[in-house]
mmCIF file of C-alpha atoms and ligand atoms in Angstrom:
data_model
loop_
_atom_site.group_PDB
_atom_site.id
_atom_site.type_symbol
_atom_site.label_atom_id
_atom_site.label_comp_id
_atom_site.label_asym_id
_atom_site.label_seq_id
_atom_site.Cartn_x
_atom_site.Cartn_y
_atom_site.Cartn_z
ATOM 1 C CA UNK A 859 -3.757 -4.668 20.812
ATOM 2 C CA UNK A 860 -1.250 -4.340 17.970
ATOM 3 C CA UNK A 861 1.014 -1.555 16.738
ATOM 4 C CA UNK A 862 0.331 -0.909 13.069
ATOM 5 C CA UNK A 863 2.484 1.262 10.810
ATOM 6 C CA UNK A 864 0.624 2.477 7.714
ATOM 7 C CA UNK A 865 2.404 4.320 4.904
ATOM 8 C CA UNK A 866 0.558 6.726 2.637
ATOM 9 C CA UNK A 867 -1.810 7.296 5.525
ATOM 10 C CA UNK A 868 -2.878 10.839 4.624
ATOM 11 C CA UNK A 869 -5.618 9.796 2.179
ATOM 12 C CA UNK A 870 -7.356 6.988 0.322
ATOM 13 C CA UNK A 871 -6.565 3.394 1.263
ATOM 14 C CA UNK A 872 -3.947 4.377 3.842
ATOM 15 C CA UNK A 873 -6.249 6.688 5.733
ATOM 16 C CA UNK A 874 -9.083 4.129 5.713
ATOM 17 C CA UNK A 875 -6.717 1.369 6.890
ATOM 18 C CA UNK A 876 -5.325 3.551 9.687
ATOM 19 C CA UNK A 877 -8.844 4.415 10.820
ATOM 20 C CA UNK A 878 -10.019 0.820 10.737
ATOM 21 C CA UNK A 879 -7.209 -0.321 13.037
ATOM 22 C CA UNK A 880 -7.522 2.769 15.216
ATOM 23 C CA UNK A 881 -11.250 2.310 15.697
ATOM 24 C CA UNK A 882 -10.576 -1.236 16.819
ATOM 25 C CA UNK A 883 -8.317 -0.142 19.671
ATOM 26 C CA UNK A 884 -4.996 -0.743 17.934
ATOM 27 C CA UNK A 885 -2.096 1.689 18.074
ATOM 28 C CA UNK A 886 -1.513 3.360 14.729
ATOM 29 C CA UNK A 887 1.605 4.970 13.320
ATOM 30 C CA UNK A 888 0.447 7.038 10.370
ATOM 31 C CA UNK A 889 3.213 7.911 7.946
ATOM 32 C CA UNK A 890 2.927 10.289 4.993
ATOM 33 C CA UNK A 891 4.328 13.557 3.712
ATOM 34 C CA UNK A 892 1.304 15.815 4.314
ATOM 35 C CA UNK A 893 1.428 16.813 7.965
ATOM 36 C CA UNK A 894 -1.894 18.693 8.024
ATOM 37 C CA UNK A 895 -3.742 15.632 6.732
ATOM 38 C CA UNK A 896 -1.998 13.411 9.262
ATOM 39 C CA UNK A 897 -2.920 15.784 12.063
ATOM 40 C CA UNK A 898 -6.579 15.659 11.100
ATOM 41 C CA UNK A 899 -6.404 11.844 10.968
ATOM 42 C CA UNK A 900 -4.743 11.782 14.378
ATOM 43 C CA UNK A 901 -7.775 13.535 15.855
ATOM 44 C CA UNK A 902 -9.977 10.670 14.685
ATOM 45 C CA UNK A 903 -7.859 7.851 16.135
ATOM 46 C CA UNK A 904 -7.565 7.363 19.902
ATOM 47 C CA UNK A 905 -3.954 6.113 19.874
ATOM 48 C CA UNK A 906 -2.079 7.519 16.918
ATOM 49 C CA UNK A 907 1.457 8.726 16.311
ATOM 50 C CA UNK A 908 2.125 10.604 13.120
ATOM 51 C CA UNK A 909 5.346 10.561 11.135
ATOM 52 C CA UNK A 910 5.473 13.310 8.571
ATOM 53 C CA UNK A 911 8.107 11.933 6.279
ATOM 54 C CA UNK A 912 8.738 11.152 2.615
ATOM 55 C CA UNK A 913 8.741 7.397 2.265
ATOM 56 C CA UNK A 914 11.602 7.762 -0.241
ATOM 57 C CA UNK A 915 13.832 9.589 2.229
ATOM 58 C CA UNK A 916 15.803 6.655 3.637
ATOM 59 C CA UNK A 917 17.618 8.581 6.354
ATOM 60 C CA UNK A 918 14.475 10.515 7.330
ATOM 61 C CA UNK A 919 12.542 7.286 7.562
ATOM 62 C CA UNK A 920 15.117 5.693 9.809
ATOM 63 C CA UNK A 921 15.295 8.737 12.066
ATOM 64 C CA UNK A 922 11.504 9.087 12.247
ATOM 65 C CA UNK A 923 11.148 5.531 13.469
ATOM 66 C CA UNK A 924 13.713 6.235 16.168
ATOM 67 C CA UNK A 925 11.632 9.163 17.468
ATOM 68 C CA UNK A 926 8.634 6.941 18.200
ATOM 69 C CA UNK A 927 7.609 6.678 21.846
ATOM 70 C CA UNK A 928 8.487 3.431 23.550
ATOM 71 C CA UNK A 929 5.017 1.925 23.368
ATOM 72 C CA UNK A 930 4.904 2.463 19.596
ATOM 73 C CA UNK A 931 8.399 1.187 18.851
ATOM 74 C CA UNK A 932 7.610 -2.475 18.442
ATOM 75 C CA UNK A 933 5.781 -2.700 15.148
ATOM 76 C CA UNK A 934 3.467 -5.693 14.805
ATOM 77 C CA UNK A 935 2.059 -4.896 11.386
ATOM 78 C CA UNK A 936 3.630 -2.937 8.567
ATOM 79 C CA UNK A 937 1.135 -1.905 5.898
ATOM 80 C CA UNK A 938 3.146 -0.921 2.843
ATOM 81 C CA UNK A 939 0.428 1.128 1.230
ATOM 82 C CA UNK A 940 2.269 4.141 -0.229
ATOM 83 C CA UNK A 941 2.472 3.840 -3.980
ATOM 84 C CA UNK A 942 1.411 5.573 -7.152
ATOM 85 C CA UNK A 943 0.765 5.362 -10.861
ATOM 86 C CA UNK A 944 1.891 8.177 -13.138
ATOM 87 C CA UNK A 945 0.546 8.356 -16.670
ATOM 88 C CA UNK A 946 -1.398 5.940 -18.844
ATOM 89 C CA UNK A 947 0.364 6.569 -22.155
ATOM 90 C CA UNK A 948 1.908 3.833 -24.266
ATOM 91 C CA UNK A 949 5.501 3.111 -23.235
ATOM 92 C CA UNK A 950 7.055 4.915 -26.178
ATOM 93 C CA UNK A 951 5.301 8.152 -25.164
ATOM 94 C CA UNK A 952 6.011 8.037 -21.420
ATOM 95 C CA UNK A 953 8.139 10.443 -19.469
ATOM 96 C CA UNK A 954 11.040 8.465 -18.041
ATOM 97 C CA UNK A 955 10.940 10.593 -14.887
ATOM 98 C CA UNK A 956 7.495 9.123 -14.205
ATOM 99 C CA UNK A 957 8.862 5.616 -14.559
ATOM 100 C CA UNK A 958 11.711 6.391 -12.176
ATOM 101 C CA UNK A 959 9.339 7.913 -9.633
ATOM 102 C CA UNK A 960 7.083 4.837 -9.647
ATOM 103 C CA UNK A 961 10.084 2.555 -9.221
ATOM 104 C CA UNK A 962 11.378 4.760 -6.394
ATOM 105 C CA UNK A 963 8.118 4.773 -4.420
ATOM 106 C CA UNK A 964 6.528 1.435 -5.296
ATOM 107 C CA UNK A 965 9.707 -0.641 -5.223
ATOM 108 C CA UNK A 966 12.666 1.040 -3.530
ATOM 109 C CA UNK A 967 10.832 2.729 -0.655
ATOM 110 C CA UNK A 968 8.654 -0.306 -0.014
ATOM 111 C CA UNK A 969 11.654 -2.643 0.091
ATOM 112 C CA UNK A 970 13.660 -0.258 2.238
ATOM 113 C CA UNK A 971 11.001 0.135 4.905
ATOM 114 C CA UNK A 972 10.383 -3.601 4.943
ATOM 115 C CA UNK A 973 14.123 -4.165 5.371
ATOM 116 C CA UNK A 974 14.128 -1.696 8.255
ATOM 117 C CA UNK A 975 11.183 -3.181 10.135
ATOM 118 C CA UNK A 976 11.566 -6.894 9.459
ATOM 119 C CA UNK A 977 14.480 -7.854 11.764
ATOM 120 C CA UNK A 978 12.611 -6.971 14.973
ATOM 121 C CA UNK A 979 9.647 -9.038 13.783
ATOM 122 C CA UNK A 980 11.845 -12.043 13.113
ATOM 123 C CA UNK A 981 13.566 -11.593 16.454
ATOM 124 C CA UNK A 982 10.214 -11.608 18.265
ATOM 125 C CA UNK A 983 8.821 -14.358 16.016
ATOM 126 C CA UNK A 984 5.777 -12.189 15.533
ATOM 127 C CA UNK A 985 4.726 -9.751 12.854
ATOM 128 C CA UNK A 986 2.919 -9.194 9.609
ATOM 129 C CA UNK A 987 4.047 -7.418 6.473
ATOM 130 C CA UNK A 988 1.099 -6.392 4.325
ATOM 131 C CA UNK A 989 1.764 -4.966 0.887
ATOM 132 C CA UNK A 990 -0.644 -3.201 -1.438
ATOM 133 C CA UNK A 991 -0.177 -4.736 -4.826
ATOM 134 C CA UNK A 992 -2.634 -4.401 -7.672
ATOM 135 C CA UNK A 993 -4.425 -6.421 -10.287
ATOM 136 C CA UNK A 994 -2.149 -4.455 -12.632
ATOM 137 C CA UNK A 995 0.733 -6.611 -11.383
ATOM 138 C CA UNK A 996 -0.926 -9.688 -12.803
ATOM 139 C CA UNK A 997 -3.009 -8.566 -15.778
ATOM 140 C CA UNK A 998 -1.310 -6.273 -18.273
ATOM 141 C CA UNK A 999 -3.344 -3.478 -19.845
ATOM 142 C CA UNK A 1000 -2.448 -0.685 -22.269
ATOM 143 C CA UNK A 1001 -0.633 2.106 -20.450
ATOM 144 C CA UNK A 1002 0.040 -0.063 -17.404
ATOM 145 C CA UNK A 1003 3.689 -0.621 -18.408
ATOM 146 C CA UNK A 1004 5.976 0.340 -15.500
ATOM 147 C CA UNK A 1005 3.149 0.724 -12.980
ATOM 148 C CA UNK A 1006 2.058 -2.862 -13.596
ATOM 149 C CA UNK A 1007 5.666 -4.031 -13.471
ATOM 150 C CA UNK A 1008 6.221 -2.376 -10.077
ATOM 151 C CA UNK A 1009 3.138 -4.140 -8.740
ATOM 152 C CA UNK A 1010 4.376 -7.454 -10.138
ATOM 153 C CA UNK A 1011 7.501 -6.775 -8.088
ATOM 154 C CA UNK A 1012 5.390 -6.148 -4.988
ATOM 155 C CA UNK A 1013 3.567 -9.438 -5.408
ATOM 156 C CA UNK A 1014 6.702 -11.471 -6.044
ATOM 157 C CA UNK A 1015 8.559 -9.697 -3.234
ATOM 158 C CA UNK A 1016 5.775 -10.623 -0.827
ATOM 159 C CA UNK A 1017 5.841 -14.245 -1.953
ATOM 160 C CA UNK A 1018 9.632 -14.306 -1.763
ATOM 161 C CA UNK A 1019 9.481 -12.986 1.786
ATOM 162 C CA UNK A 1020 7.113 -15.819 2.650
ATOM 163 C CA UNK A 1021 9.771 -18.238 1.485
ATOM 164 C CA UNK A 1022 12.540 -16.550 3.467
ATOM 165 C CA UNK A 1023 10.441 -16.223 6.597
ATOM 166 C CA UNK A 1024 9.528 -19.874 6.851
ATOM 167 C CA UNK A 1025 9.604 -20.944 10.487
ATOM 168 C CA UNK A 1026 9.674 -17.395 11.880
ATOM 169 C CA UNK A 1027 5.908 -16.999 12.395
ATOM 170 C CA UNK A 1028 6.079 -13.684 10.532
ATOM 171 C CA UNK A 1029 3.206 -13.401 8.063
ATOM 172 C CA UNK A 1030 3.228 -11.717 4.668
ATOM 173 C CA UNK A 1031 0.200 -10.842 2.558
ATOM 174 C CA UNK A 1032 -0.221 -8.995 -0.716
ATOM 175 C CA UNK A 1033 -3.609 -7.299 -1.183
ATOM 176 C CA UNK A 1034 -4.310 -6.713 -4.867
ATOM 177 C CA UNK A 1035 -7.192 -4.360 -5.594
ATOM 178 C CA UNK A 1036 -8.604 -3.464 -8.967
ATOM 179 C CA UNK A 1037 -10.424 -0.239 -9.775
ATOM 180 C CA UNK A 1038 -10.804 1.688 -6.547
ATOM 181 C CA UNK A 1039 -11.931 5.256 -5.980
ATOM 182 C CA UNK A 1040 -9.250 7.409 -4.407
ATOM 183 C CA UNK A 1041 -6.701 10.078 -5.302
ATOM 184 C CA UNK A 1042 -5.015 7.341 -7.345
ATOM 185 C CA UNK A 1043 -6.491 8.407 -10.681
ATOM 186 C CA UNK A 1044 -6.048 12.097 -10.001
ATOM 187 C CA UNK A 1045 -2.337 11.419 -9.514
ATOM 188 C CA UNK A 1046 -2.186 9.093 -12.517
ATOM 189 C CA UNK A 1047 -3.875 11.709 -14.730
ATOM 190 C CA UNK A 1048 -1.636 14.446 -13.316
ATOM 191 C CA UNK A 1049 -4.399 16.464 -11.659
ATOM 192 C CA UNK A 1050 -6.986 16.150 -14.466
ATOM 193 C CA UNK A 1051 -10.111 15.956 -12.301
ATOM 194 C CA UNK A 1052 -12.526 15.467 -15.184
ATOM 195 C CA UNK A 1053 -10.644 12.455 -16.478
ATOM 196 C CA UNK A 1054 -10.296 10.970 -13.006
ATOM 197 C CA UNK A 1055 -13.988 11.452 -12.213
ATOM 198 C CA UNK A 1056 -15.035 10.052 -15.588
ATOM 199 C CA UNK A 1057 -13.173 6.831 -14.849
ATOM 200 C CA UNK A 1058 -15.122 6.245 -11.650
ATOM 201 C CA UNK A 1059 -18.470 7.532 -12.917
ATOM 202 C CA UNK A 1060 -21.028 4.735 -13.009
ATOM 203 C CA UNK A 1061 -18.388 2.085 -12.293
ATOM 204 C CA UNK A 1062 -19.364 1.342 -8.706
ATOM 205 C CA UNK A 1063 -15.635 1.069 -7.990
ATOM 206 C CA UNK A 1064 -14.138 -0.336 -4.802
ATOM 207 C CA UNK A 1065 -13.917 2.207 -2.001
ATOM 208 C CA UNK A 1066 -10.973 2.744 0.374
ATOM 209 C CA UNK A 1067 -13.129 1.284 3.127
ATOM 210 C CA UNK A 1068 -13.428 -1.987 1.175
ATOM 211 C CA UNK A 1069 -9.660 -2.315 1.019
ATOM 212 C CA UNK A 1070 -9.375 -1.437 4.712
ATOM 213 C CA UNK A 1071 -11.827 -4.232 5.555
ATOM 214 C CA UNK A 1072 -9.746 -6.718 3.564
ATOM 215 C CA UNK A 1073 -6.488 -5.628 5.200
ATOM 216 C CA UNK A 1074 -8.064 -5.792 8.633
ATOM 217 C CA UNK A 1075 -9.496 -9.254 8.005
ATOM 218 C CA UNK A 1076 -6.150 -10.587 6.778
ATOM 219 C CA UNK A 1077 -4.350 -9.066 9.773
ATOM 220 C CA UNK A 1078 -6.739 -10.336 12.417
ATOM 221 C CA UNK A 1079 -7.129 -13.928 11.271
ATOM 222 C CA UNK A 1080 -5.878 -16.566 13.704
ATOM 223 C CA UNK A 1081 -2.075 -16.696 13.657
ATOM 224 C CA UNK A 1082 -1.893 -20.059 11.925
ATOM 225 C CA UNK A 1083 -3.499 -18.625 8.770
ATOM 226 C CA UNK A 1084 -1.505 -16.658 6.208
ATOM 227 C CA UNK A 1085 -3.325 -15.111 3.264
ATOM 228 C CA UNK A 1086 -0.593 -15.012 0.619
ATOM 229 C CA UNK A 1087 -2.401 -12.913 -1.955
ATOM 230 C CA UNK A 1088 -5.862 -11.455 -2.028
ATOM 231 C CA UNK A 1089 -7.116 -10.215 -5.372
ATOM 232 C CA UNK A 1090 -10.212 -8.035 -5.332
ATOM 233 C CA UNK A 1091 -12.126 -6.146 -8.003
ATOM 234 C CA UNK A 1092 -15.365 -4.245 -8.131
ATOM 235 C CA UNK A 1093 -18.027 -6.565 -9.547
ATOM 236 C CA UNK A 1094 -18.279 -4.201 -12.495
ATOM 237 C CA UNK A 1095 -14.665 -4.867 -13.528
ATOM 238 C CA UNK A 1096 -13.589 -8.064 -15.231
ATOM 239 C CA UNK A 1097 -11.489 -9.351 -18.133
ATOM 240 C CA UNK A 1098 -11.658 -8.626 -21.800
ATOM 241 C CA UNK A 1099 -10.457 -10.429 -24.891
ATOM 242 C CA UNK A 1100 -6.809 -10.321 -25.949
ATOM 243 C CA UNK A 1101 -6.266 -7.854 -28.750
ATOM 244 C CA UNK A 1102 -5.201 -8.781 -32.258
ATOM 245 C CA UNK A 1103 -3.957 -5.918 -34.415
ATOM 246 C CA UNK A 1104 -4.753 -6.587 -38.059
ATOM 247 C CA UNK A 1105 -2.629 -5.405 -40.939
HETATM 248 C C1 8X3 B 1164 -4.835 0.086 -9.823
HETATM 249 C C2 8X3 B 1164 -5.896 -0.845 -10.230
HETATM 250 O O1 8X3 B 1164 -7.534 -1.392 -12.116
HETATM 251 O O2 8X3 B 1164 -6.664 0.871 -11.982
HETATM 252 O O3 8X3 B 1164 -3.953 -0.497 -8.973
HETATM 253 O O4 8X3 B 1164 -5.184 -0.907 -12.660
HETATM 254 S S1 8X3 B 1164 -6.328 -0.557 -11.832
#
């Protein structure tokens, strides 16, 4: 039995990950802003504590962790899932507030929570930090700009942690999905349902459950195995030629 903290647990990947661990008799701490969604998730997981908190609220985050009951306090696995993309416009047309928000959630909040949770893992010589990166952190595409750059940070942060944590037995893994069906596109397209649905239509995209399976597999491998990065795409998604703009 492990204690697993999942951020962004109210929907999509986070919810599926929380459920996967919960259904397998692990203790889940589900963290997200939307309390009603967390409460409905809690009903589906036998041992679940909910933390209704904005992952960007440093003080709130710290205090929330302190309120956890004793048997949930020692976190074995941190799943840094909360993250978002905002906009798909070329850089010169983007709203800088969107860029700042992505940096705040995908980079600052993720690093802060990791910084908060890591010392007790090192002390116990046991733990696993799992980050949700993206193929966008590795393969640039038009409109990916800051989103892709934040996910490149996530990947390199995870690998850097591996280097720092040598000899501590603490594992670090970056899961890097491609096109996956969730609220992700609705958020990216600022609530434009038609555009979000059109993206997934006919694409046979990855499902939150697929990502949850990958996270669970990585987390439950024998302790001597560390998956550094795990890149996954729907079979329908692949690479295209580099563009050449002609005069
Ligand atoms: C998002 C994956 O393929 O939409 O992290 O860029 S993709």
